[in-house]
Amino acid sequence: MQLMHKGSALVTDQDIGENPSVIEHAKRMGLRLITFGPHCNAQVREMGFHNGNLQIGMGSLRLGISLQSDGHHMALNAQAALAALHALGYAPAQVQASLAHWQPMIGAGQPQLLPSGICLLDHSLSNHLLSMTAAFSQLQSVAPHVSRRLIVLAGIQPGQASIDAAQLALEPLVRDAQARRVLLYGEPLRPLAAALGDLLHVNWYDDLNQLICSLLRTTHKGDTVLLAGRATTNLALAADAIRDSFSGHGGHLIASIQAPCFDPHQKQMNMHS
């Protein structure tokens, strides 16, 4: 706020915008506060959100937006966009149609139903525990039957904790999800695999190609596959393999990666065996 010019607008969530120190500082600096969120005092107010249908209140104006993106955090992003454009003087109706066609980038969790009947939840850009928690909640919502859930994890950023402790924070999420199979990738997830050693359906891999082979063999029509983990692990390759293999044109991909699965020099650890 100290770097902003007098007369500028600060767009922020109502939880921040209603903070007395923020209000006081905005007045002192001559800034406008434009707030959004599911709060009665927000200038761009979320009146309701269900199954991608977002209801917005802006003063006496009411807007209905059918978002093509999944998750409440995406609805908050849409509100932030409306608030920013409102601060710039645009009429809400000018951006309503654009938001209805807005989709998040690949890897940000947009549900993708493949022609084969498999639903892919690609969260391969999820770096933090908060986004990972949202991904697991989405999985349970999209796939209510645990027998239809498959999970592939590549871990989270450690933050202030040690890298081992950070990965162990995923244990309750995995246990609660009760998926049919859980595939863990990379050395940082070895302690998590050990902690989940009492679960017969958990496997750990230190080779991504080997994990992909196992994932393709165990995925069936009607399954929902959640892939989530740090972008630096290249987990997006597993998501691409699912798309290519189950979209009716992926036979070449399956053939090309079969051989490494049987390489005796590659390591796979099933913690219960």
mmCIF file with all atom_site columns, N, CA, C and O in Angstrom, residues 54-82:
data_model
loop_
_atom_site.group_PDB
_atom_site.id
_atom_site.type_symbol
_atom_site.label_atom_id
_atom_site.label_alt_id
_atom_site.label_comp_id
_atom_site.label_asym_id
_atom_site.label_entity_id
_atom_site.label_seq_id
_atom_site.pdbx_PDB_ins_code
_atom_site.Cartn_x
_atom_site.Cartn_y
_atom_site.Cartn_z
_atom_site.occupancy
_atom_site.B_iso_or_equiv
_atom_site.pdbx_formal_charge
_atom_site.auth_seq_id
_atom_site.auth_comp_id
_atom_site.auth_asym_id
_atom_site.auth_atom_id
_atom_site.pdbx_PDB_model_num
ATOM 1   N N  . LEU A 1 54 ? -22.302 -19.255 -10.073 1.00 0.00 ? 54 LEU A N  1
ATOM 2   C CA . LEU A 1 54 ? -21.919 -18.204 -9.138  1.00 0.00 ? 54 LEU A CA 1
ATOM 3   C C  . LEU A 1 54 ? -22.923 -17.055 -9.210  1.00 0.00 ? 54 LEU A C  1
ATOM 4   O O  . LEU A 1 54 ? -23.201 -16.530 -10.290 1.00 0.00 ? 54 LEU A O  1
ATOM 5   N N  . GLN A 1 55 ? -23.482 -16.693 -8.062  1.00 0.00 ? 55 GLN A N  1
ATOM 6   C CA . GLN A 1 55 ? -24.386 -15.560 -7.969  1.00 0.00 ? 55 GLN A CA 1
ATOM 7   C C  . GLN A 1 55 ? -23.660 -14.408 -7.284  1.00 0.00 ? 55 GLN A C  1
ATOM 8   O O  . GLN A 1 55 ? -23.123 -14.566 -6.188  1.00 0.00 ? 55 GLN A O  1
ATOM 9   N N  . ILE A 1 56 ? -23.647 -13.258 -7.954  1.00 0.00 ? 56 ILE A N  1
ATOM 10  C CA . ILE A 1 56 ? -22.891 -12.104 -7.484  1.00 0.00 ? 56 ILE A CA 1
ATOM 11  C C  . ILE A 1 56 ? -23.829 -10.936 -7.231  1.00 0.00 ? 56 ILE A C  1
ATOM 12  O O  . ILE A 1 56 ? -24.749 -10.675 -8.022  1.00 0.00 ? 56 ILE A O  1
ATOM 13  N N  . GLY A 1 57 ? -23.584 -10.214 -6.139  1.00 0.00 ? 57 GLY A N  1
ATOM 14  C CA . GLY A 1 57 ? -24.296 -8.979  -5.861  1.00 0.00 ? 57 GLY A CA 1
ATOM 15  C C  . GLY A 1 57 ? -23.329 -7.809  -5.855  1.00 0.00 ? 57 GLY A C  1
ATOM 16  O O  . GLY A 1 57 ? -22.281 -7.870  -5.210  1.00 0.00 ? 57 GLY A O  1
ATOM 17  N N  . MET A 1 58 ? -23.673 -6.761  -6.607  1.00 0.00 ? 58 MET A N  1
ATOM 18  C CA . MET A 1 58 ? -22.866 -5.538  -6.634  1.00 0.00 ? 58 MET A CA 1
ATOM 19  C C  . MET A 1 58 ? -23.823 -4.371  -6.435  1.00 0.00 ? 58 MET A C  1
ATOM 20  O O  . MET A 1 58 ? -24.409 -3.870  -7.403  1.00 0.00 ? 58 MET A O  1
ATOM 21  N N  . GLY A 1 59 ? -24.015 -3.970  -5.183  1.00 0.00 ? 59 GLY A N  1
ATOM 22  C CA . GLY A 1 59 ? -25.025 -2.977  -4.886  1.00 0.00 ? 59 GLY A CA 1
ATOM 23  C C  . GLY A 1 59 ? -26.401 -3.567  -5.161  1.00 0.00 ? 59 GLY A C  1
ATOM 24  O O  . GLY A 1 59 ? -26.759 -4.629  -4.663  1.00 0.00 ? 59 GLY A O  1
ATOM 25  N N  . SER A 1 60 ? -27.182 -2.880  -6.005  1.00 0.00 ? 60 SER A N  1
ATOM 26  C CA . SER A 1 60 ? -28.516 -3.377  -6.363  1.00 0.00 ? 60 SER A CA 1
ATOM 27  C C  . SER A 1 60 ? -28.486 -4.339  -7.550  1.00 0.00 ? 60 SER A C  1
ATOM 28  O O  . SER A 1 60 ? -29.504 -4.950  -7.881  1.00 0.00 ? 60 SER A O  1
ATOM 29  N N  . LEU A 1 61 ? -27.304 -4.484  -8.169  1.00 0.00 ? 61 LEU A N  1
ATOM 30  C CA . LEU A 1 61 ? -27.173 -5.343  -9.343  1.00 0.00 ? 61 LEU A CA 1
ATOM 31  C C  . LEU A 1 61 ? -26.938 -6.792  -8.935  1.00 0.00 ? 61 LEU A C  1
ATOM 32  O O  . LEU A 1 61 ? -26.170 -7.075  -8.013  1.00 0.00 ? 61 LEU A O  1
ATOM 33  N N  . ARG A 1 62 ? -27.593 -7.721  -9.626  1.00 0.00 ? 62 ARG A N  1
ATOM 34  C CA . ARG A 1 62 ? -27.382 -9.146  -9.395  1.00 0.00 ? 62 ARG A CA 1
ATOM 35  C C  . ARG A 1 62 ? -26.911 -9.791  -10.691 1.00 0.00 ? 62 ARG A C  1
ATOM 36  O O  . ARG A 1 62 ? -27.493 -9.563  -11.756 1.00 0.00 ? 62 ARG A O  1
ATOM 37  N N  . LEU A 1 63 ? -25.875 -10.598 -10.605 1.00 0.00 ? 63 LEU A N  1
ATOM 38  C CA . LEU A 1 63 ? -25.312 -11.273 -11.764 1.00 0.00 ? 63 LEU A CA 1
ATOM 39  C C  . LEU A 1 63 ? -25.281 -12.775 -11.520 1.00 0.00 ? 63 LEU A C  1
ATOM 40  O O  . LEU A 1 63 ? -24.963 -13.228 -10.415 1.00 0.00 ? 63 LEU A O  1
ATOM 41  N N  . GLY A 1 64 ? -25.580 -13.536 -12.550 1.00 0.00 ? 64 GLY A N  1
ATOM 42  C CA . GLY A 1 64 ? -25.428 -14.986 -12.497 1.00 0.00 ? 64 GLY A CA 1
ATOM 43  C C  . GLY A 1 64 ? -24.393 -15.421 -13.506 1.00 0.00 ? 64 GLY A C  1
ATOM 44  O O  . GLY A 1 64 ? -24.484 -15.080 -14.688 1.00 0.00 ? 64 GLY A O  1
ATOM 45  N N  . ILE A 1 65 ? -23.363 -16.137 -13.055 1.00 0.00 ? 65 ILE A N  1
ATOM 46  C CA . ILE A 1 65 ? -22.274 -16.565 -13.930 1.00 0.00 ? 65 ILE A CA 1
ATOM 47  C C  . ILE A 1 65 ? -22.112 -18.071 -13.810 1.00 0.00 ? 65 ILE A C  1
ATOM 48  O O  . ILE A 1 65 ? -21.975 -18.606 -12.705 1.00 0.00 ? 65 ILE A O  1
ATOM 49  N N  . SER A 1 66 ? -22.142 -18.774 -14.942 1.00 0.00 ? 66 SER A N  1
ATOM 50  C CA . SER A 1 66 ? -21.908 -20.219 -14.958 1.00 0.00 ? 66 SER A CA 1
ATOM 51  C C  . SER A 1 66 ? -20.444 -20.467 -15.281 1.00 0.00 ? 66 SER A C  1
ATOM 52  O O  . SER A 1 66 ? -20.043 -20.437 -16.445 1.00 0.00 ? 66 SER A O  1
ATOM 53  N N  . LEU A 1 67 ? -19.655 -20.677 -14.254 1.00 0.00 ? 67 LEU A N  1
ATOM 54  C CA . LEU A 1 67 ? -18.218 -20.861 -14.441 1.00 0.00 ? 67 LEU A CA 1
ATOM 55  C C  . LEU A 1 67 ? -17.915 -22.234 -15.030 1.00 0.00 ? 67 LEU A C  1
ATOM 56  O O  . LEU A 1 67 ? -18.558 -23.218 -14.689 1.00 0.00 ? 67 LEU A O  1
ATOM 57  N N  . GLN A 1 68 ? -16.931 -22.284 -15.891 1.00 0.00 ? 68 GLN A N  1
ATOM 58  C CA . GLN A 1 68 ? -16.480 -23.547 -16.475 1.00 0.00 ? 68 GLN A CA 1
ATOM 59  C C  . GLN A 1 68 ? -15.289 -24.113 -15.710 1.00 0.00 ? 68 GLN A C  1
ATOM 60  O O  . GLN A 1 68 ? -14.536 -24.928 -16.205 1.00 0.00 ? 68 GLN A O  1
ATOM 61  N N  . SER A 1 69 ? -15.089 -23.648 -14.488 1.00 0.00 ? 69 SER A N  1
ATOM 62  C CA . SER A 1 69 ? -13.972 -24.104 -13.667 1.00 0.00 ? 69 SER A CA 1
ATOM 63  C C  . SER A 1 69 ? -14.515 -24.595 -12.336 1.00 0.00 ? 69 SER A C  1
ATOM 64  O O  . SER A 1 69 ? -15.524 -24.095 -11.843 1.00 0.00 ? 69 SER A O  1
ATOM 65  N N  . ASP A 1 70 ? -13.832 -25.592 -11.777 1.00 0.00 ? 70 ASP A N  1
ATOM 66  C CA . ASP A 1 70 ? -14.326 -26.270 -10.594 1.00 0.00 ? 70 ASP A CA 1
ATOM 67  C C  . ASP A 1 70 ? -13.641 -25.739 -9.341  1.00 0.00 ? 70 ASP A C  1
ATOM 68  O O  . ASP A 1 70 ? -12.471 -25.388 -9.369  1.00 0.00 ? 70 ASP A O  1
ATOM 69  N N  . GLY A 1 71 ? -14.375 -25.696 -8.254  1.00 0.00 ? 71 GLY A N  1
ATOM 70  C CA . GLY A 1 71 ? -13.778 -25.346 -6.968  1.00 0.00 ? 71 GLY A CA 1
ATOM 71  C C  . GLY A 1 71 ? -14.121 -23.933 -6.537  1.00 0.00 ? 71 GLY A C  1
ATOM 72  O O  . GLY A 1 71 ? -14.206 -23.011 -7.357  1.00 0.00 ? 71 GLY A O  1
ATOM 73  N N  . HIS A 1 72 ? -14.318 -23.751 -5.245  1.00 0.00 ? 72 HIS A N  1
ATOM 74  C CA . HIS A 1 72 ? -14.692 -22.436 -4.718  1.00 0.00 ? 72 HIS A CA 1
ATOM 75  C C  . HIS A 1 72 ? -13.565 -21.424 -4.885  1.00 0.00 ? 72 HIS A C  1
ATOM 76  O O  . HIS A 1 72 ? -13.818 -20.212 -5.018  1.00 0.00 ? 72 HIS A O  1
ATOM 77  N N  . HIS A 1 73 ? -12.316 -21.877 -4.877  1.00 0.00 ? 73 HIS A N  1
ATOM 78  C CA . HIS A 1 73 ? -11.211 -20.931 -5.074  1.00 0.00 ? 73 HIS A CA 1
ATOM 79  C C  . HIS A 1 73 ? -11.279 -20.295 -6.452  1.00 0.00 ? 73 HIS A C  1
ATOM 80  O O  . HIS A 1 73 ? -10.899 -19.136 -6.642  1.00 0.00 ? 73 HIS A O  1
ATOM 81  N N  . MET A 1 74 ? -11.785 -21.040 -7.457  1.00 0.00 ? 74 MET A N  1
ATOM 82  C CA . MET A 1 74 ? -11.953 -20.468 -8.783  1.00 0.00 ? 74 MET A CA 1
ATOM 83  C C  . MET A 1 74 ? -13.081 -19.435 -8.775  1.00 0.00 ? 74 MET A C  1
ATOM 84  O O  . MET A 1 74 ? -13.016 -18.427 -9.483  1.00 0.00 ? 74 MET A O  1
ATOM 85  N N  . ALA A 1 75 ? -14.113 -19.678 -7.979  1.00 0.00 ? 75 ALA A N  1
ATOM 86  C CA . ALA A 1 75 ? -15.183 -18.693 -7.850  1.00 0.00 ? 75 ALA A CA 1
ATOM 87  C C  . ALA A 1 75 ? -14.656 -17.406 -7.210  1.00 0.00 ? 75 ALA A C  1
ATOM 88  O O  . ALA A 1 75 ? -15.058 -16.303 -7.594  1.00 0.00 ? 75 ALA A O  1
ATOM 89  N N  . LEU A 1 76 ? -13.762 -17.542 -6.237  1.00 0.00 ? 76 LEU A N  1
ATOM 90  C CA . LEU A 1 76 ? -13.155 -16.353 -5.633  1.00 0.00 ? 76 LEU A CA 1
ATOM 91  C C  . LEU A 1 76 ? -12.277 -15.613 -6.630  1.00 0.00 ? 76 LEU A C  1
ATOM 92  O O  . LEU A 1 76 ? -12.227 -14.378 -6.641  1.00 0.00 ? 76 LEU A O  1
ATOM 93  N N  . ASN A 1 77 ? -11.578 -16.364 -7.493  1.00 0.00 ? 77 ASN A N  1
ATOM 94  C CA . ASN A 1 77 ? -10.776 -15.721 -8.539  1.00 0.00 ? 77 ASN A CA 1
ATOM 95  C C  . ASN A 1 77 ? -11.672 -14.907 -9.468  1.00 0.00 ? 77 ASN A C  1
ATOM 96  O O  . ASN A 1 77 ? -11.311 -13.805 -9.897  1.00 0.00 ? 77 ASN A O  1
ATOM 97  N N  . ALA A 1 78 ? -12.839 -15.452 -9.809  1.00 0.00 ? 78 ALA A N  1
ATOM 98  C CA . ALA A 1 78 ? -13.779 -14.738 -10.672 1.00 0.00 ? 78 ALA A CA 1
ATOM 99  C C  . ALA A 1 78 ? -14.261 -13.449 -10.000 1.00 0.00 ? 78 ALA A C  1
ATOM 100 O O  . ALA A 1 78 ? -14.401 -12.406 -10.642 1.00 0.00 ? 78 ALA A O  1
ATOM 101 N N  . GLN A 1 79 ? -14.509 -13.524 -8.692  1.00 0.00 ? 79 GLN A N  1
ATOM 102 C CA . GLN A 1 79 ? -14.933 -12.333 -7.957  1.00 0.00 ? 79 GLN A CA 1
ATOM 103 C C  . GLN A 1 79 ? -13.830 -11.283 -7.929  1.00 0.00 ? 79 GLN A C  1
ATOM 104 O O  . GLN A 1 79 ? -14.091 -10.076 -8.048  1.00 0.00 ? 79 GLN A O  1
ATOM 105 N N  . ALA A 1 80 ? -12.589 -11.743 -7.776  1.00 0.00 ? 80 ALA A N  1
ATOM 106 C CA . ALA A 1 80 ? -11.461 -10.812 -7.788  1.00 0.00 ? 80 ALA A CA 1
ATOM 107 C C  . ALA A 1 80 ? -11.343 -10.117 -9.141  1.00 0.00 ? 80 ALA A C  1
ATOM 108 O O  . ALA A 1 80 ? -11.065 -8.912  -9.219  1.00 0.00 ? 80 ALA A O  1
ATOM 109 N N  . ALA A 1 81 ? -11.573 -10.887 -10.225 1.00 0.00 ? 81 ALA A N  1
ATOM 110 C CA . ALA A 1 81 ? -11.523 -10.296 -11.564 1.00 0.00 ? 81 ALA A CA 1
ATOM 111 C C  . ALA A 1 81 ? -12.612 -9.247  -11.733 1.00 0.00 ? 81 ALA A C  1
ATOM 112 O O  . ALA A 1 81 ? -12.374 -8.152  -12.262 1.00 0.00 ? 81 ALA A O  1
ATOM 113 N N  . LEU A 1 82 ? -13.835 -9.567  -11.279 1.00 0.00 ? 82 LEU A N  1
ATOM 114 C CA . LEU A 1 82 ? -14.931 -8.605  -11.349 1.00 0.00 ? 82 LEU A CA 1
ATOM 115 C C  . LEU A 1 82 ? -14.618 -7.346  -10.545 1.00 0.00 ? 82 LEU A C  1
ATOM 116 O O  . LEU A 1 82 ? -14.887 -6.222  -10.990 1.00 0.00 ? 82 LEU A O  1
#
